[in-house]
Amino acid sequence: MPQRRVVTGRSQEPRQRFAEELRTLRTGSGTSLRALGERLGWDWSLFGKMEKGETLGSPEVVQALDTHYGTPGLLLALWELAAGDKSQFKERYRRYMALEAQAVSLWHFAVGVPPGLLQTPGYAREVLAAGRLVGGELEQQVTARLTRRDVLEGEGAPHFRTILSETVLRTPLDDMDAWQEQLRHLLVMSERRMVAIQVLPHRAGPHSLSHTDVMFLRLPGGRAVAYVESASRGELIEEAEQVERLQQMYDAVRDVALAPAESRRYIQQVLEEALCDRST
């Protein structure tokens, strides 16, 4: 992975410095604005406006650029300086995204919604709209979320396991076509060699992760970190003892979850029920 570059000899005004760095990285890679837009899934004009300093873009757009250029954390740091006090992209999450790009394996527990890495466009759009995003900002965030799915693509993709609380499968979307598409996508992904999906049924009873989404990352060299997210906050955990304690809690949940093959049958059953509800 390319080493993080030191930015020198550039504007000291944060917004202009951010724009200059974007332009330097793109031109240095020999990529046109149109080609960059096609690669990352955004309208190329957005990147042109960002390079002119006319807009900063969203944190997820900038994270995708950091991943594309192999500069983990650099552009996000400059973006946060340019955004000033308006920044909502916390340091812990920024560091987590940089670590996710390096992970050799990921394992996850979902309380109420599928992980972003497995969400379909329709699902992501309805969930983000529930957070009061509208118009162009909504579409931009949908595209950003879908771009993250690239983590699971290609020959070097990490192994990914997720345990879905039954609540995830029992909370349909208002758009039933989009809901059925999401269920089918889970079935397709569950057949991949490097992806394992398990369902934790309600009958398993109370457990220690009942109110907490958690993602574990195994990094090169064997070190593991965890990102814990509740309804009100997220926290990156790197201290080995705390990660181990969370891992034990995760293992206890995994012990009572349905096996992958049984989970596929369960998801298929939920899909069939959704199809029946639609036809009645």
CSV table of C-alpha atoms in Angstrom, one decimal:
chain,number,residue,atom,x,y,z
A,1,MET,CA,0.0,0.0,0.0
A,2,PRO,CA,1.4,3.4,-0.9
A,3,GLN,CA,2.8,5.4,2.0
A,4,ARG,CA,0.9,8.4,3.3
A,5,ARG,CA,2.2,11.4,1.6
A,6,VAL,CA,3.3,14.6,3.3
A,7,VAL,CA,1.5,17.6,1.9
A,8,THR,CA,4.0,20.5,1.5
A,9,GLY,CA,4.2,23.7,-0.5
A,10,ARG,CA,0.5,24.0,-0.8
A,11,SER,CA,-2.2,26.5,0.2
A,12,GLN,CA,-2.6,26.9,4.0
A,13,GLU,CA,-6.3,27.7,3.6
A,14,PRO,CA,-7.9,24.3,4.4
A,15,ARG,CA,-10.6,24.3,1.7
A,16,GLN,CA,-8.2,25.2,-1.0
A,17,ARG,CA,-5.6,22.8,0.2
A,18,PHE,CA,-8.1,20.0,0.1
A,19,ALA,CA,-9.1,20.9,-3.5
A,20,GLU,CA,-5.4,21.1,-4.6
A,21,GLU,CA,-4.7,17.7,-3.1
A,22,LEU,CA,-7.6,16.1,-4.9
A,23,ARG,CA,-6.5,17.6,-8.2
A,24,THR,CA,-2.8,16.6,-7.7
A,25,LEU,CA,-3.8,12.9,-6.9
A,26,ARG,CA,-6.1,12.6,-9.9
A,27,THR,CA,-3.7,14.2,-12.5
A,28,GLY,CA,-0.8,12.3,-11.0
A,29,SER,CA,-2.7,9.0,-11.6
A,30,GLY,CA,-3.4,10.0,-15.2
A,31,THR,CA,-7.2,9.7,-14.7
A,32,SER,CA,-9.8,11.9,-16.2
A,33,LEU,CA,-12.7,13.3,-14.3
A,34,ARG,CA,-15.1,11.2,-16.4
A,35,ALA,CA,-13.1,8.0,-15.8
A,36,LEU,CA,-13.0,8.7,-12.0
A,37,GLY,CA,-16.7,9.1,-11.9
A,38,GLU,CA,-17.3,5.9,-13.8
A,39,ARG,CA,-14.9,4.0,-11.4
A,40,LEU,CA,-16.4,5.3,-8.2
A,41,GLY,CA,-20.1,5.6,-9.3
A,42,TRP,CA,-20.6,9.4,-8.8
A,43,ASP,CA,-21.3,12.0,-11.5
A,44,TRP,CA,-17.9,13.2,-12.7
A,45,SER,CA,-19.0,16.8,-12.3
A,46,LEU,CA,-19.0,16.4,-8.5
A,47,PHE,CA,-15.3,15.7,-8.6
A,48,GLY,CA,-14.7,18.7,-10.8
A,49,LYS,CA,-16.5,20.9,-8.3
A,50,MET,CA,-14.5,19.4,-5.4
A,51,GLU,CA,-11.2,20.1,-7.3
A,52,LYS,CA,-12.3,23.7,-7.8
A,53,GLY,CA,-13.2,24.2,-4.2
A,54,GLU,CA,-16.9,24.7,-5.0
A,55,THR,CA,-18.0,21.9,-2.8
A,56,LEU,CA,-16.4,19.6,-0.2
A,57,GLY,CA,-18.5,16.5,-1.0
A,58,SER,CA,-19.7,14.0,1.7
A,59,PRO,CA,-17.4,12.1,4.0
A,60,GLU,CA,-18.2,8.8,2.3
A,61,VAL,CA,-17.3,10.3,-1.1
A,62,VAL,CA,-13.9,11.3,0.3
A,63,GLN,CA,-13.4,7.9,2.0
A,64,ALA,CA,-14.0,6.3,-1.4
A,65,LEU,CA,-11.3,8.6,-2.9
A,66,ASP,CA,-8.9,7.7,-0.1
A,67,THR,CA,-9.4,4.1,-1.0
A,68,HIS,CA,-9.1,4.6,-4.7
A,69,TYR,CA,-5.8,6.6,-4.4
A,70,GLY,CA,-4.4,4.3,-1.7
A,71,THR,CA,-4.0,7.2,0.8
A,72,PRO,CA,-5.9,5.9,3.8
A,73,GLY,CA,-7.0,8.8,6.0
A,74,LEU,CA,-5.2,11.6,4.2
A,75,LEU,CA,-8.0,13.1,2.3
A,76,LEU,CA,-10.4,12.5,5.2
A,77,ALA,CA,-8.1,14.5,7.4
A,78,LEU,CA,-7.9,17.3,4.9
A,79,TRP,CA,-11.7,17.2,4.4
A,80,GLU,CA,-12.3,17.5,8.2
A,81,LEU,CA,-10.0,20.5,8.4
A,82,ALA,CA,-11.9,22.1,5.5
A,83,ALA,CA,-15.3,21.3,7.0
A,84,GLY,CA,-14.2,22.9,10.3
A,85,ASP,CA,-16.6,22.8,13.2
A,86,LYS,CA,-19.4,21.4,10.9
A,87,SER,CA,-17.6,18.1,10.6
A,88,GLN,CA,-19.6,15.1,11.7
A,89,PHE,CA,-17.1,12.5,10.6
A,90,LYS,CA,-15.5,11.5,13.9
A,91,GLU,CA,-11.8,10.6,14.2
A,92,ARG,CA,-12.7,7.0,15.4
A,93,TYR,CA,-14.8,6.3,12.4
A,94,ARG,CA,-12.2,7.8,10.0
A,95,ARG,CA,-9.6,5.5,11.4
A,96,TYR,CA,-11.9,2.6,11.3
A,97,MET,CA,-12.5,3.1,7.5
A,98,ALA,CA,-8.7,3.2,6.9
A,99,LEU,CA,-8.3,-0.1,8.8
A,100,GLU,CA,-11.2,-1.7,7.0
A,101,ALA,CA,-9.4,-1.2,3.7
A,102,GLN,CA,-6.5,-3.2,5.1
A,103,ALA,CA,-8.5,-6.1,6.7
A,104,VAL,CA,-7.9,-9.7,5.7
A,105,SER,CA,-11.1,-10.8,7.3
A,106,LEU,CA,-14.2,-9.2,8.8
A,107,TRP,CA,-17.0,-10.6,11.1
A,108,HIS,CA,-20.1,-8.7,12.1
A,109,PHE,CA,-23.3,-8.8,14.1
A,110,ALA,CA,-26.4,-6.9,13.0
A,111,VAL,CA,-29.1,-5.8,15.4
A,112,GLY,CA,-31.7,-4.2,13.1
A,113,VAL,CA,-30.4,-3.7,9.5
A,114,PRO,CA,-28.1,-5.7,7.2
A,115,PRO,CA,-24.5,-4.5,7.2
A,116,GLY,CA,-23.8,-1.8,4.5
A,117,LEU,CA,-21.6,-4.3,2.7
A,118,LEU,CA,-24.7,-6.4,1.9
A,119,GLN,CA,-27.3,-3.7,1.3
A,120,THR,CA,-29.0,-3.2,-2.1
A,121,PRO,CA,-29.7,0.2,-3.6
A,122,GLY,CA,-33.4,0.1,-2.7
A,123,TYR,CA,-32.7,-0.9,0.9
A,124,ALA,CA,-30.0,1.7,1.4
A,125,ARG,CA,-32.2,4.4,-0.1
A,126,GLU,CA,-35.1,3.7,2.2
A,127,VAL,CA,-33.0,3.4,5.3
A,128,LEU,CA,-31.1,6.6,4.6
A,129,ALA,CA,-34.3,8.4,3.7
A,130,ALA,CA,-35.6,7.4,7.2
A,131,GLY,CA,-32.7,9.5,8.5
A,132,ARG,CA,-34.2,12.5,6.7
A,133,LEU,CA,-31.8,12.7,3.8
A,134,VAL,CA,-33.5,13.9,0.6
A,135,GLY,CA,-32.8,14.8,-3.0
A,136,GLY,CA,-29.2,14.9,-4.3
A,137,GLU,CA,-27.7,14.4,-0.8
A,138,LEU,CA,-29.7,11.2,-0.4
A,139,GLU,CA,-28.6,9.8,-3.8
A,140,GLN,CA,-25.0,10.7,-3.1
A,141,GLN,CA,-25.1,8.8,0.2
A,142,VAL,CA,-26.8,5.8,-1.4
A,143,THR,CA,-24.0,5.7,-4.0
A,144,ALA,CA,-21.4,6.0,-1.3
A,145,ARG,CA,-22.8,3.1,0.7
A,146,LEU,CA,-22.9,0.9,-2.4
A,147,THR,CA,-19.3,1.8,-3.2
A,148,ARG,CA,-18.2,0.2,0.1
A,149,ARG,CA,-19.5,-3.2,-1.3
A,150,ASP,CA,-16.3,-3.2,-3.4
A,151,VAL,CA,-14.5,-4.5,-0.3
A,152,LEU,CA,-16.0,-7.9,-1.0
A,153,GLU,CA,-15.1,-8.0,-4.7
A,154,GLY,CA,-12.0,-9.2,-6.5
A,155,GLU,CA,-9.5,-12.0,-5.9
A,156,GLY,CA,-8.1,-10.3,-2.8
A,157,ALA,CA,-11.4,-9.8,-1.1
A,158,PRO,CA,-11.4,-10.6,2.7
A,159,HIS,CA,-13.5,-13.3,4.2
A,160,PHE,CA,-16.7,-11.8,5.6
A,161,ARG,CA,-19.1,-13.3,8.1
A,162,THR,CA,-22.3,-11.6,9.4
A,163,ILE,CA,-24.8,-12.8,12.0
A,164,LEU,CA,-28.2,-11.2,11.4
A,165,SER,CA,-30.6,-10.9,14.3
A,166,GLU,CA,-34.0,-12.3,13.2
A,167,THR,CA,-35.2,-8.7,13.7
A,168,VAL,CA,-33.3,-7.8,10.5
A,169,LEU,CA,-35.4,-10.2,8.5
A,170,ARG,CA,-38.7,-9.4,10.2
A,171,THR,CA,-38.5,-5.6,9.6
A,172,PRO,CA,-39.6,-5.2,5.9
A,173,LEU,CA,-39.3,-2.1,3.8
A,174,ASP,CA,-42.3,0.0,2.8
A,175,ASP,CA,-41.3,-0.8,-0.8
A,176,MET,CA,-42.0,-4.6,-1.0
A,177,ASP,CA,-40.2,-4.9,-4.4
A,178,ALA,CA,-37.0,-3.4,-2.8
A,179,TRP,CA,-37.5,-5.7,0.2
A,180,GLN,CA,-37.7,-8.8,-1.9
A,181,GLU,CA,-34.6,-7.6,-3.8
A,182,GLN,CA,-32.7,-7.3,-0.6
A,183,LEU,CA,-33.7,-10.8,0.6
A,184,ARG,CA,-32.6,-12.3,-2.8
A,185,HIS,CA,-29.3,-10.4,-2.6
A,186,LEU,CA,-28.7,-12.0,0.9
A,187,LEU,CA,-29.3,-15.4,-0.6
A,188,VAL,CA,-26.9,-14.7,-3.6
A,189,MET,CA,-24.2,-13.4,-1.3
A,190,SER,CA,-24.6,-16.4,1.1
A,191,GLU,CA,-23.5,-18.7,-1.7
A,192,ARG,CA,-20.2,-17.0,-2.1
A,193,ARG,CA,-17.2,-18.9,-0.9
A,194,MET,CA,-15.8,-15.9,1.0
A,195,VAL,CA,-19.1,-14.8,2.6
A,196,ALA,CA,-21.0,-16.5,5.5
A,197,ILE,CA,-24.4,-15.4,6.6
A,198,GLN,CA,-26.0,-16.7,9.8
A,199,VAL,CA,-29.4,-15.9,11.4
A,200,LEU,CA,-29.9,-15.5,15.1
A,201,PRO,CA,-33.5,-16.5,15.8
A,202,HIS,CA,-35.5,-14.8,18.5
A,203,ARG,CA,-35.9,-18.2,20.2
A,204,ALA,CA,-32.2,-18.1,21.1
A,205,GLY,CA,-33.2,-15.7,23.9
A,206,PRO,CA,-31.4,-12.7,25.5
A,207,HIS,CA,-27.8,-12.2,24.7
A,208,SER,CA,-25.0,-9.7,25.4
A,209,LEU,CA,-25.1,-8.0,21.9
A,210,SER,CA,-28.9,-7.4,21.9
A,211,HIS,CA,-28.5,-3.6,21.5
A,212,THR,CA,-25.1,-3.4,19.8
A,213,ASP,CA,-23.9,-3.7,16.2
A,214,VAL,CA,-20.2,-4.7,16.1
A,215,MET,CA,-17.7,-5.2,13.3
A,216,PHE,CA,-14.4,-7.0,13.9
A,217,LEU,CA,-11.4,-6.5,11.6
A,218,ARG,CA,-8.5,-9.0,11.4
A,219,LEU,CA,-5.5,-7.0,10.1
A,220,PRO,CA,-2.3,-8.1,8.4
A,221,GLY,CA,-0.1,-9.6,11.2
A,222,GLY,CA,-3.1,-11.0,13.1
A,223,ARG,CA,-4.1,-8.0,15.2
A,224,ALA,CA,-7.9,-7.5,15.6
A,225,VAL,CA,-9.9,-4.4,16.2
A,226,ALA,CA,-13.6,-3.8,16.7
A,227,TYR,CA,-16.0,-1.0,15.9
A,228,VAL,CA,-19.0,-1.0,18.1
A,229,GLU,CA,-22.1,1.1,17.2
A,230,SER,CA,-25.3,1.8,19.2
A,231,ALA,CA,-28.2,4.0,18.4
A,232,SER,CA,-26.4,7.1,19.7
A,233,ARG,CA,-22.6,6.6,19.1
A,234,GLY,CA,-19.9,4.5,17.6
A,235,GLU,CA,-16.5,3.6,19.1
A,236,LEU,CA,-13.4,2.1,17.6
A,237,ILE,CA,-11.8,-0.4,20.1
A,238,GLU,CA,-8.2,-1.3,19.6
A,239,GLU,CA,-7.1,-2.4,23.1
A,240,ALA,CA,-6.5,-6.2,22.9
A,241,GLU,CA,-8.2,-7.1,26.2
A,242,GLN,CA,-11.4,-5.2,25.3
A,243,VAL,CA,-11.4,-6.7,21.8
A,244,GLU,CA,-11.0,-10.2,23.3
A,245,ARG,CA,-13.9,-9.6,25.6
A,246,LEU,CA,-16.1,-8.5,22.7
A,247,GLN,CA,-15.0,-11.5,20.7
A,248,GLN,CA,-16.1,-13.9,23.5
A,249,MET,CA,-19.5,-12.2,23.5
A,250,TYR,CA,-19.7,-12.6,19.7
A,251,ASP,CA,-18.7,-16.3,19.9
A,252,ALA,CA,-21.5,-16.9,22.4
A,253,VAL,CA,-24.0,-15.4,19.9
A,254,ARG,CA,-22.5,-17.4,17.1
A,255,ASP,CA,-22.9,-20.6,19.1
A,256,VAL,CA,-26.7,-20.2,19.2
A,257,ALA,CA,-27.1,-18.8,15.7
A,258,LEU,CA,-28.3,-21.0,12.8
A,259,ALA,CA,-25.7,-22.6,10.7
A,260,PRO,CA,-25.1,-21.0,7.2
A,261,ALA,CA,-27.1,-23.6,5.3
A,262,GLU,CA,-30.0,-23.5,7.7
A,263,SER,CA,-29.8,-19.7,7.6
A,264,ARG,CA,-30.1,-19.7,3.8
A,265,ARG,CA,-33.3,-21.8,4.2
A,266,TYR,CA,-34.6,-19.4,6.7
A,267,ILE,CA,-34.0,-16.4,4.5
A,268,GLN,CA,-35.6,-18.3,1.6
A,269,GLN,CA,-38.7,-18.9,3.8
A,270,VAL,CA,-38.9,-15.2,4.7
A,271,LEU,CA,-38.7,-14.3,1.0
A,272,GLU,CA,-41.5,-16.8,0.1
A,273,GLU,CA,-43.6,-15.3,2.8
A,274,ALA,CA,-43.0,-11.8,1.4
A,275,LEU,CA,-44.0,-13.1,-2.1
A,276,CYS,CA,-47.2,-14.6,-0.7
A,277,ASP,CA,-48.1,-11.4,1.2
A,278,ARG,CA,-47.6,-9.5,-2.1
A,279,SER,CA,-49.9,-11.8,-4.0
A,280,THR,CA,-52.8,-11.7,-1.5
